[in-house]
Amino acid sequence: MKNFKYVYNISIFSLLLIVCGCQEEEFEFGDISAPTISSVLAEAPSLGDPEYGTGNVFFDLQGEDIITYIIYTGDGRSESFKFDGNAKAMINYAAPGINTYTYTIIAVGIGGITSSTTGEVTVFTDLDDTTKSIFGLLAGSTTADSSKTWKLDAGDEPGFYGVGPGGVNVPQNDGDLVYWWAPTSSDFNEDCLFNDELTFNFDLENFTLSMSTDNMGDTWYHDDYTPGIPGGSNTAECLEATPPSVSVSITNAGSELLPEFTTDRAIELGGDGFMGLYIGNATRTYEILSIDCNLVSLRIFFFDDEEDRFNAWYLRFRAVEDATDCGITLPN
């Protein structure tokens, strides 16, 4: 019985030791300070700098109690960086031209406390070589404000206007893709189509391309669309209309043609723009089959839906003023 009491007393003592040994330790942070942003320098390369035209902007952030920081770039993106007080963060802006962005920097400190600042940066992003060459061929130059006027290349040589295939298996006739119907001007002569003058304008300050049209009062409407036009009937005809001035961008065509028959780039018109022939509002994208100083050959699908992408209009335009020696060619 005495032995039992001894063991019991020892057990109680051990339990007290365990309880005392498991008391929770308390830790405390010192005073937590919000991160301080003392300065931000956003540097875009200037003319003459090897980085000029790359779209790169370098952010130099200075401050205290900063662990990391986030740059909201102003074009829908954000990137995070570790702060060390020395290295600059680099952000690339891809949109071509001279653009101004409003950025926001959020500095993150201990405990996730943040501070922020906002600023603006203007940066120039050059076009890729192919797009830049196409801009220059269409408008005459990319080194100064310029404009260049084009007309449908109507004449005795077929291919300036016609209907051909638009699908994968495109028939070829000595390299001529205008395969089903390709009239000469003696077979098909519509002054309201042939006399349209399309002028491409390049704005150096904003590095943008636009197009305006002088249709001499009338526009040639395809018969699928004349019923919806005031004064229209059910046949293709010339109708009074004023084509709008529109923005122009050069996009990847995603072409199904073999490389020897296309540049795989396209002229994409903004708004309700069209090039000479009005074929509705379904599409504004003209695949560039070939282009040089004097001639540009295009095709445009009848409609955007896949069912009608087997049919395409083929158009060829010639520069109004001879530009044989324009000095611009597409890169290989």
PDB file of C-alpha atoms in Angstrom, residues 2 13 25 40 46 55 62 64 75 85 115 121 138 175 194 199 208 219 250 315 320:
ATOM      1  CA  LYS A   2       2.849   2.382   0.794  1.00  0.00           C
ATOM      2  CA  PHE A  13       4.893  15.548  -9.584  1.00  0.00           C
ATOM      3  CA  GLU A  25       5.918  31.239 -25.245  1.00  0.00           C
ATOM      4  CA  VAL A  40      10.508  56.357 -58.645  1.00  0.00           C
ATOM      5  CA  SER A  46      15.590  58.160 -75.992  1.00  0.00           C
ATOM      6  CA  GLY A  55       9.496  49.202 -75.788  1.00  0.00           C
ATOM      7  CA  GLN A  62      13.998  53.857 -53.873  1.00  0.00           C
ATOM      8  CA  GLU A  64      12.692  52.041 -46.935  1.00  0.00           C
ATOM      9  CA  ASP A  75      -1.809  48.096 -70.143  1.00  0.00           C
ATOM     10  CA  GLY A  85      17.581  49.056 -53.551  1.00  0.00           C
ATOM     11  CA  SER A 115       2.283  51.846 -49.819  1.00  0.00           C
ATOM     12  CA  VAL A 121       5.749  57.014 -68.763  1.00  0.00           C
ATOM     13  CA  LEU A 138       1.514  51.578 -98.385  1.00  0.00           C
ATOM     14  CA  GLY A 175       0.996  31.372-110.215  1.00  0.00           C
ATOM     15  CA  PHE A 194     -12.157  51.942-111.053  1.00  0.00           C
ATOM     16  CA  THR A 199      -4.871  57.110 -99.622  1.00  0.00           C
ATOM     17  CA  THR A 208      -0.035  55.014 -86.851  1.00  0.00           C
ATOM     18  CA  THR A 219     -19.331  53.340-104.469  1.00  0.00           C
ATOM     19  CA  ILE A 250      -1.167  45.060 -90.042  1.00  0.00           C
ATOM     20  CA  LEU A 315      -8.076  42.809-105.817  1.00  0.00           C
ATOM     21  CA  VAL A 320      -1.174  56.531-108.611  1.00  0.00           C
TER      22      VAL A 320
END
